[in-house]
mmCIF file of C-alpha atoms in Angstrom:
data_model
loop_
_atom_site.group_PDB
_atom_site.id
_atom_site.type_symbol
_atom_site.label_atom_id
_atom_site.label_comp_id
_atom_site.label_asym_id
_atom_site.label_seq_id
_atom_site.Cartn_x
_atom_site.Cartn_y
_atom_site.Cartn_z
ATOM 1 C CA MET A 70 0.000 0.000 0.000
ATOM 2 C CA LEU A 71 2.783 2.443 0.993
ATOM 3 C CA ARG A 72 4.697 1.570 -2.146
ATOM 4 C CA GLN A 73 1.601 2.329 -4.222
ATOM 5 C CA ILE A 74 1.137 5.713 -2.515
ATOM 6 C CA ALA A 75 4.809 6.543 -3.029
ATOM 7 C CA ARG A 76 4.386 6.039 -6.769
ATOM 8 C CA GLU A 77 1.464 8.522 -6.980
ATOM 9 C CA PRO A 78 2.286 11.902 -8.720
ATOM 10 C CA LEU A 79 0.313 13.748 -6.010
ATOM 11 C CA PHE A 80 2.624 12.339 -3.349
ATOM 12 C CA HIS A 81 5.675 13.506 -5.290
ATOM 13 C CA PHE A 82 4.149 16.973 -5.662
ATOM 14 C CA LEU A 83 3.443 17.287 -1.915
ATOM 15 C CA VAL A 84 6.938 16.157 -0.963
ATOM 16 C CA LEU A 85 8.583 18.516 -3.450
ATOM 17 C CA GLY A 86 6.381 21.409 -2.297
ATOM 18 C CA GLY A 87 7.298 20.744 1.317
ATOM 19 C CA LEU A 88 11.008 20.757 0.515
ATOM 20 C CA ILE A 89 10.684 24.049 -1.393
ATOM 21 C CA PHE A 90 8.780 25.633 1.517
ATOM 22 C CA VAL A 91 11.442 24.567 4.029
ATOM 23 C CA ALA A 92 14.256 25.812 1.800
ATOM 24 C CA TRP A 93 12.538 29.135 1.188
ATOM 25 C CA SER A 94 11.855 29.626 4.904
ATOM 26 C CA TRP A 95 15.545 29.090 5.579
ATOM 27 C CA LEU A 96 16.712 31.453 2.813
ATOM 28 C CA ALA A 97 14.132 34.190 3.481
ATOM 29 C CA PRO A 98 12.772 33.961 6.981
ATOM 30 C CA PRO A 99 9.517 35.893 7.503
ATOM 31 C CA GLU A 100 9.465 39.198 9.339
ATOM 32 C CA PRO A 101 8.561 38.884 13.001
ATOM 33 C CA ALA A 102 4.979 39.744 13.906
ATOM 34 C CA GLY A 103 4.245 43.109 15.424
ATOM 35 C CA SER A 104 6.300 45.201 12.963
ATOM 36 C CA GLY A 105 3.233 47.295 12.116
ATOM 37 C CA ASP A 106 3.121 46.317 8.444
ATOM 38 C CA GLU A 107 0.032 44.217 9.079
ATOM 39 C CA VAL A 108 -2.103 47.385 9.100
ATOM 40 C CA ILE A 109 -3.532 48.273 5.697
ATOM 41 C CA VAL A 110 -5.045 51.736 5.655
ATOM 42 C CA ILE A 111 -7.439 52.837 2.929
ATOM 43 C CA ASP A 112 -7.826 56.553 3.535
ATOM 44 C CA GLN A 113 -9.886 58.969 1.473
ATOM 45 C CA SER A 114 -7.023 59.966 -0.851
ATOM 46 C CA ARG A 115 -6.270 56.317 -1.612
ATOM 47 C CA LEU A 116 -9.915 55.493 -2.300
ATOM 48 C CA ASP A 117 -10.285 58.599 -4.484
ATOM 49 C CA HIS A 118 -7.198 57.572 -6.437
ATOM 50 C CA LEU A 119 -8.494 54.037 -6.968
ATOM 51 C CA GLN A 120 -11.873 55.301 -8.127
ATOM 52 C CA THR A 121 -10.278 57.853 -10.458
ATOM 53 C CA MET A 122 -8.255 55.110 -12.129
ATOM 54 C CA TRP A 123 -11.380 52.967 -12.448
ATOM 55 C CA LYS A 124 -13.339 55.857 -14.017
ATOM 56 C CA ALA A 125 -10.527 56.498 -16.479
ATOM 57 C CA GLN A 126 -10.822 52.906 -17.664
ATOM 58 C CA TRP A 127 -14.613 52.492 -17.696
ATOM 59 C CA LYS A 128 -15.675 56.098 -18.481
ATOM 60 C CA ARG A 129 -18.367 56.259 -15.738
ATOM 61 C CA ASP A 130 -18.720 56.613 -11.993
ATOM 62 C CA PRO A 131 -18.408 53.322 -10.112
ATOM 63 C CA ALA A 132 -21.576 51.878 -8.579
ATOM 64 C CA PRO A 133 -21.448 50.644 -4.921
ATOM 65 C CA GLU A 134 -20.757 47.095 -6.102
ATOM 66 C CA ASP A 135 -17.950 48.454 -8.264
ATOM 67 C CA VAL A 136 -16.432 50.226 -5.236
ATOM 68 C CA ALA A 137 -16.541 46.943 -3.343
ATOM 69 C CA ALA A 138 -14.750 45.220 -6.211
ATOM 70 C CA ILE A 139 -12.176 48.019 -6.375
ATOM 71 C CA ILE A 140 -11.392 47.709 -2.676
ATOM 72 C CA ASP A 141 -11.309 43.922 -2.846
ATOM 73 C CA ARG A 142 -8.850 44.044 -5.725
ATOM 74 C CA HIS A 143 -6.689 46.633 -4.000
ATOM 75 C CA LEU A 144 -6.523 44.631 -0.767
ATOM 76 C CA GLN A 145 -5.546 41.510 -2.669
ATOM 77 C CA GLN A 146 -2.767 43.376 -4.447
ATOM 78 C CA GLU A 147 -1.575 44.998 -1.230
ATOM 79 C CA VAL A 148 -1.456 41.716 0.686
ATOM 80 C CA PHE A 149 0.364 39.934 -2.142
ATOM 81 C CA TYR A 150 2.732 42.899 -2.494
ATOM 82 C CA ARG A 151 3.685 42.907 1.186
ATOM 83 C CA GLU A 152 4.070 39.154 1.339
ATOM 84 C CA ALA A 153 6.218 39.236 -1.791
ATOM 85 C CA LEU A 154 8.480 41.841 -0.165
ATOM 86 C CA GLN A 155 8.811 39.709 2.955
ATOM 87 C CA MET A 156 9.768 36.724 0.812
ATOM 88 C CA GLY A 157 12.353 38.853 -1.009
ATOM 89 C CA LEU A 158 10.708 38.337 -4.394
ATOM 90 C CA ASP A 159 11.687 41.891 -5.383
ATOM 91 C CA ARG A 160 15.380 41.049 -5.257
ATOM 92 C CA ASP A 161 17.227 40.467 -8.558
ATOM 93 C CA ASP A 162 14.064 41.153 -10.563
ATOM 94 C CA GLU A 163 14.900 43.164 -13.699
ATOM 95 C CA ILE A 164 11.351 44.465 -14.150
ATOM 96 C CA ILE A 165 11.156 45.791 -10.580
ATOM 97 C CA ARG A 166 14.715 47.171 -10.821
ATOM 98 C CA THR A 167 13.899 49.023 -14.047
ATOM 99 C CA ARG A 168 10.583 50.350 -12.737
ATOM 100 C CA LEU A 169 12.110 51.709 -9.531
ATOM 101 C CA ALA A 170 14.968 53.326 -11.487
ATOM 102 C CA GLN A 171 12.382 54.971 -13.746
ATOM 103 C CA LYS A 172 10.617 56.334 -10.682
ATOM 104 C CA MET A 173 13.880 57.853 -9.441
ATOM 105 C CA GLU A 174 14.425 59.418 -12.861
ATOM 106 C CA ALA A 175 10.916 60.866 -12.659
ATOM 107 C CA VAL A 176 11.720 62.328 -9.237
ATOM 108 C CA ALA A 177 14.838 63.958 -10.677
ATOM 109 C CA SER A 178 12.786 65.287 -13.604
ATOM 110 C CA ASP A 179 10.232 66.826 -11.263
ATOM 111 C CA LEU A 180 13.015 68.457 -9.268
ATOM 112 C CA SER A 181 14.527 69.935 -12.423
ATOM 113 C CA SER A 182 11.210 71.491 -13.490
ATOM 114 C CA LEU A 183 10.848 73.045 -10.043
ATOM 115 C CA MET A 184 14.409 74.325 -9.881
ATOM 116 C CA GLN A 185 14.830 75.480 -13.479
ATOM 117 C CA PRO A 186 11.512 76.761 -14.905
ATOM 118 C CA ALA A 187 11.630 77.645 -18.588
ATOM 119 C CA THR A 188 11.666 81.448 -18.496
ATOM 120 C CA GLU A 189 11.924 83.507 -21.677
ATOM 121 C CA GLU A 190 15.455 84.558 -20.749
ATOM 122 C CA LYS A 191 16.601 80.975 -20.195
ATOM 123 C CA LEU A 192 15.048 79.797 -23.457
ATOM 124 C CA ARG A 193 16.827 82.500 -25.439
ATOM 125 C CA ALA A 194 20.117 81.700 -23.697
ATOM 126 C CA PHE A 195 19.636 78.005 -24.444
ATOM 127 C CA HIS A 196 18.887 78.780 -28.103
ATOM 128 C CA ALA A 197 22.109 80.793 -28.372
ATOM 129 C CA ALA A 198 24.189 78.194 -26.528
ATOM 130 C CA ARG A 199 23.041 75.190 -28.592
ATOM 131 C CA PRO A 200 23.278 76.126 -32.288
ATOM 132 C CA ASP A 201 23.853 72.436 -33.019
ATOM 133 C CA LEU A 202 20.198 71.801 -32.133
ATOM 134 C CA PHE A 203 18.616 74.661 -34.020
ATOM 135 C CA THR A 204 20.726 75.114 -37.151
ATOM 136 C CA LEU A 205 18.822 74.469 -40.352
ATOM 137 C CA PRO A 206 20.822 72.529 -42.959
ATOM 138 C CA GLN A 207 21.624 73.752 -46.445
ATOM 139 C CA ALA A 208 18.557 73.566 -48.669
ATOM 140 C CA PHE A 209 17.913 73.639 -52.417
ATOM 141 C CA ALA A 210 15.035 74.649 -54.688
ATOM 142 C CA PHE A 211 15.254 73.364 -58.251
ATOM 143 C CA ARG A 212 13.570 71.947 -61.337
ATOM 144 C CA GLN A 213 14.539 68.590 -62.756
ATOM 145 C CA VAL A 214 13.959 66.449 -65.832
ATOM 146 C CA LEU A 215 14.498 62.741 -65.368
ATOM 147 C CA TYR A 216 15.902 60.187 -67.819
ATOM 148 C CA LEU A 217 15.971 56.567 -66.747
ATOM 149 C CA PRO A 218 19.258 54.615 -66.693
ATOM 150 C CA SER A 219 18.126 52.758 -69.830
ATOM 151 C CA GLU A 220 17.960 56.154 -71.568
ATOM 152 C CA ALA A 221 21.490 57.167 -70.592
ATOM 153 C CA GLY A 222 22.755 56.973 -74.157
ATOM 154 C CA ASP A 223 19.740 58.730 -75.598
ATOM 155 C CA ALA A 224 20.712 61.680 -77.781
ATOM 156 C CA ARG A 225 17.558 63.422 -76.591
ATOM 157 C CA ILE A 226 19.293 64.286 -73.290
ATOM 158 C CA LYS A 227 21.658 66.705 -75.035
ATOM 159 C CA THR A 228 18.855 67.970 -77.258
ATOM 160 C CA THR A 229 16.574 68.576 -74.273
ATOM 161 C CA LEU A 230 19.362 70.317 -72.353
ATOM 162 C CA ALA A 231 19.986 72.661 -75.286
ATOM 163 C CA THR A 232 16.246 73.350 -75.568
ATOM 164 C CA LEU A 233 15.914 74.148 -71.895
ATOM 165 C CA ARG A 234 18.957 76.426 -71.923
ATOM 166 C CA SER A 235 17.433 78.362 -74.810
ATOM 167 C CA GLY A 236 14.219 78.877 -72.840
ATOM 168 C CA GLY A 237 12.241 75.968 -74.259
ATOM 169 C CA ALA A 238 9.649 73.992 -72.349
ATOM 170 C CA VAL A 239 10.157 70.686 -70.625
ATOM 171 C CA PRO A 240 9.158 67.845 -73.011
ATOM 172 C CA ALA A 241 5.659 66.581 -72.270
ATOM 173 C CA ASP A 242 6.831 62.993 -71.753
ATOM 174 C CA ARG A 243 9.232 64.149 -68.982
ATOM 175 C CA ARG A 244 6.865 66.173 -66.826
ATOM 176 C CA SER A 245 5.821 63.328 -64.552
ATOM 177 C CA LYS A 246 8.413 60.646 -65.153
ATOM 178 C CA LEU A 247 8.066 58.064 -62.392
ATOM 179 C CA SER A 248 5.589 60.544 -60.807
ATOM 180 C CA LEU A 249 8.627 62.555 -59.693
ATOM 181 C CA PRO A 250 7.751 66.255 -59.257
ATOM 182 C CA LEU A 251 9.239 68.599 -61.819
ATOM 183 C CA ASP A 252 9.554 71.513 -59.374
ATOM 184 C CA TRP A 253 11.078 71.134 -55.928
ATOM 185 C CA PRO A 254 10.681 73.851 -53.285
ATOM 186 C CA LEU A 255 13.432 74.514 -50.742
ATOM 187 C CA THR A 256 14.312 71.054 -49.446
ATOM 188 C CA SER A 257 17.101 70.103 -47.065
ATOM 189 C CA GLY A 258 20.084 68.235 -48.382
ATOM 190 C CA GLN A 259 19.329 65.274 -46.138
ATOM 191 C CA ASP A 260 15.778 64.986 -47.453
ATOM 192 C CA LEU A 261 17.049 65.183 -51.040
ATOM 193 C CA ASN A 262 19.570 62.442 -50.393
ATOM 194 C CA ASN A 263 16.755 60.330 -48.953
ATOM 195 C CA ALA A 264 14.639 60.922 -52.057
ATOM 196 C CA PHE A 265 17.310 60.712 -54.788
ATOM 197 C CA GLY A 266 20.114 58.773 -53.134
ATOM 198 C CA GLY A 267 23.306 59.746 -51.363
ATOM 199 C CA GLY A 268 25.413 62.472 -52.956
ATOM 200 C CA PHE A 269 22.588 64.181 -54.867
ATOM 201 C CA ALA A 270 22.583 67.282 -52.640
ATOM 202 C CA LYS A 271 26.366 67.520 -52.875
ATOM 203 C CA ALA A 272 26.073 67.478 -56.679
ATOM 204 C CA LEU A 273 23.447 70.243 -56.599
ATOM 205 C CA ALA A 274 25.737 72.416 -54.471
ATOM 206 C CA LYS A 275 28.264 72.474 -57.319
ATOM 207 C CA LEU A 276 25.770 73.632 -59.964
ATOM 208 C CA PRO A 277 25.230 77.255 -60.982
ATOM 209 C CA VAL A 278 22.003 78.919 -59.864
ATOM 210 C CA GLY A 279 19.531 79.857 -62.575
ATOM 211 C CA SER A 280 20.750 77.843 -65.550
ATOM 212 C CA TRP A 281 20.074 74.274 -66.677
ATOM 213 C CA SER A 282 22.900 71.803 -66.042
ATOM 214 C CA GLY A 283 23.505 68.118 -66.135
ATOM 215 C CA PRO A 284 22.997 65.373 -66.398
ATOM 216 C CA VAL A 285 23.309 64.661 -62.661
ATOM 217 C CA ARG A 286 23.211 61.010 -61.674
ATOM 218 C CA SER A 287 20.959 59.774 -58.854
ATOM 219 C CA GLY A 288 19.523 56.480 -57.697
ATOM 220 C CA LEU A 289 16.651 57.024 -60.139
ATOM 221 C CA GLY A 290 18.603 57.855 -63.266
ATOM 222 C CA LEU A 291 19.980 60.993 -64.929
ATOM 223 C CA HIS A 292 18.598 64.462 -64.264
ATOM 224 C CA LEU A 293 18.808 67.726 -66.096
ATOM 225 C CA VAL A 294 18.665 70.279 -63.279
ATOM 226 C CA GLN A 295 17.992 73.975 -62.905
ATOM 227 C CA VAL A 296 18.869 75.110 -59.374
ATOM 228 C CA THR A 297 16.691 78.132 -58.583
ATOM 229 C CA GLU A 298 17.846 78.830 -55.003
ATOM 230 C CA ILE A 299 20.415 77.630 -52.532
ATOM 231 C CA GLN A 300 19.709 78.497 -48.912
ATOM 232 C CA PRO A 301 22.872 78.192 -46.817
ATOM 233 C CA GLU A 302 23.002 76.522 -43.449
ATOM 234 C CA ARG A 303 21.623 78.953 -40.869
ATOM 235 C CA LEU A 304 20.534 79.247 -37.264
ATOM 236 C CA ALA A 305 16.732 79.275 -37.131
ATOM 237 C CA PRO A 306 15.455 82.529 -35.551
ATOM 238 C CA PHE A 307 14.310 82.065 -31.962
ATOM 239 C CA ASP A 308 10.889 83.604 -32.510
ATOM 240 C CA GLU A 309 10.128 81.134 -35.317
ATOM 241 C CA ILE A 310 10.950 78.022 -33.301
ATOM 242 C CA ARG A 311 10.199 79.063 -29.721
ATOM 243 C CA ASP A 312 8.045 75.984 -29.020
ATOM 244 C CA GLU A 313 10.768 73.669 -30.311
ATOM 245 C CA VAL A 314 13.353 75.484 -28.174
ATOM 246 C CA ALA A 315 11.086 74.996 -25.129
ATOM 247 C CA ARG A 316 10.796 71.258 -25.840
ATOM 248 C CA GLN A 317 14.531 70.834 -26.247
ATOM 249 C CA TYR A 318 15.206 72.933 -23.138
ATOM 250 C CA GLU A 319 12.911 70.729 -21.069
ATOM 251 C CA TYR A 320 14.460 67.556 -22.489
ATOM 252 C CA TYR A 321 18.068 68.559 -21.799
ATOM 253 C CA THR A 322 17.233 70.097 -18.426
ATOM 254 C CA VAL A 323 15.760 66.773 -17.351
ATOM 255 C CA LEU A 324 18.820 64.909 -18.618
ATOM 256 C CA ASP A 325 21.156 67.267 -16.761
ATOM 257 C CA ALA A 326 19.133 66.918 -13.556
ATOM 258 C CA GLN A 327 19.173 63.136 -13.783
ATOM 259 C CA GLN A 328 22.927 63.143 -14.270
ATOM 260 C CA ARG A 329 23.483 65.450 -11.298
ATOM 261 C CA VAL A 330 21.294 63.319 -9.041
ATOM 262 C CA PHE A 331 23.006 60.173 -10.303
ATOM 263 C CA LYS A 332 26.487 61.567 -9.632
ATOM 264 C CA GLU A 333 25.533 62.714 -6.150
ATOM 265 C CA LEU A 334 23.961 59.375 -5.240
ATOM 266 C CA LEU A 335 26.821 57.448 -6.818
ATOM 267 C CA GLY A 336 29.123 59.079 -4.284
ATOM 268 C CA LYS A 337 27.449 56.959 -1.605
ATOM 269 C CA TYR A 338 28.662 53.765 -3.272
ATOM 270 C CA ARG A 339 31.972 52.133 -4.059
ATOM 271 C CA VAL A 340 31.903 50.405 -7.455
ATOM 272 C CA ARG A 341 34.088 47.353 -7.830
ATOM 273 C CA PHE A 342 34.565 45.459 -11.107
ATOM 274 C CA ASP A 343 35.295 41.765 -10.656
ATOM 275 C CA ALA A 344 34.326 40.970 -14.254
ATOM 276 C CA GLN A 345 36.805 40.631 -17.109
ATOM 277 C CA GLY A 346 36.642 42.722 -20.268
ATOM 278 C CA VAL A 347 35.517 45.994 -18.693
ATOM 279 C CA PRO A 348 37.072 48.903 -20.649
ATOM 280 C CA ASP A 349 39.780 50.794 -18.744
ATOM 281 C CA ALA A 350 37.974 54.082 -19.286
ATOM 282 C CA VAL A 351 34.914 52.716 -17.492
ATOM 283 C CA ILE A 352 37.002 51.421 -14.586
ATOM 284 C CA GLN A 353 38.780 54.759 -14.227
ATOM 285 C CA GLU A 354 35.481 56.614 -14.250
ATOM 286 C CA TYR A 355 33.606 54.564 -11.709
ATOM 287 C CA ALA A 356 36.003 52.489 -9.639
ATOM 288 C CA ARG A 357 37.491 54.048 -6.548
ATOM 289 C CA PRO A 358 40.206 52.558 -4.370
#
């Protein structure tokens, strides 16, 4: 009879569960009773917060039975949360580690907004100090006539170029080749390279303004080009991009605040690298004797 019971899967499960419980109790002994953590308080601000979150999800006020369900769910979460902490389940958990670090970053961000509000004077100073963020790239406006690679040897390219230079019209069969616009307004060099392929903007920069030139090779084929305007790289005026300056100011202010808080808190710790392959620069930056 005992041998038969010992072969039952349920018996194996109970024995294994008992061993795990004993091992866990030894590794993470429970907190002694009377620490005060056994009190769960649901004050008015907590209940209001829970109901606000519920309303945001269900788009209506909770009925009494909904409030009961909200409280029941909250108590279950709170009890499981506290028991999980006592069992040390928060240790070495990447999700919890990341979430808590994000909360600290949010605290630093809130501090930065309180300590460094975005005044008009600070925004203008930031705009002047960071031209790398607000400089508009070189841009080109032009007209183009496209010939496909298979038409590279076509004598019509030279004929069309001569016609255009003498003031003639763009041939009808070239006005929407591959649905590519004939006229291009001021467009940044990067956007042109994205549309025509790398090096196209650089080729346009070498062309005279006002006259037809070419052919210029792109990823699409060969182009006869009339550059009508070249706008040099320039710092965008503050008044035209004030909102963008405010966004960038807030972003970099938060980053600076997070770095300051991190450096100050890091001073409380001694970093030691026991691992191999850590770059010397990293060791010199963080490791202290």
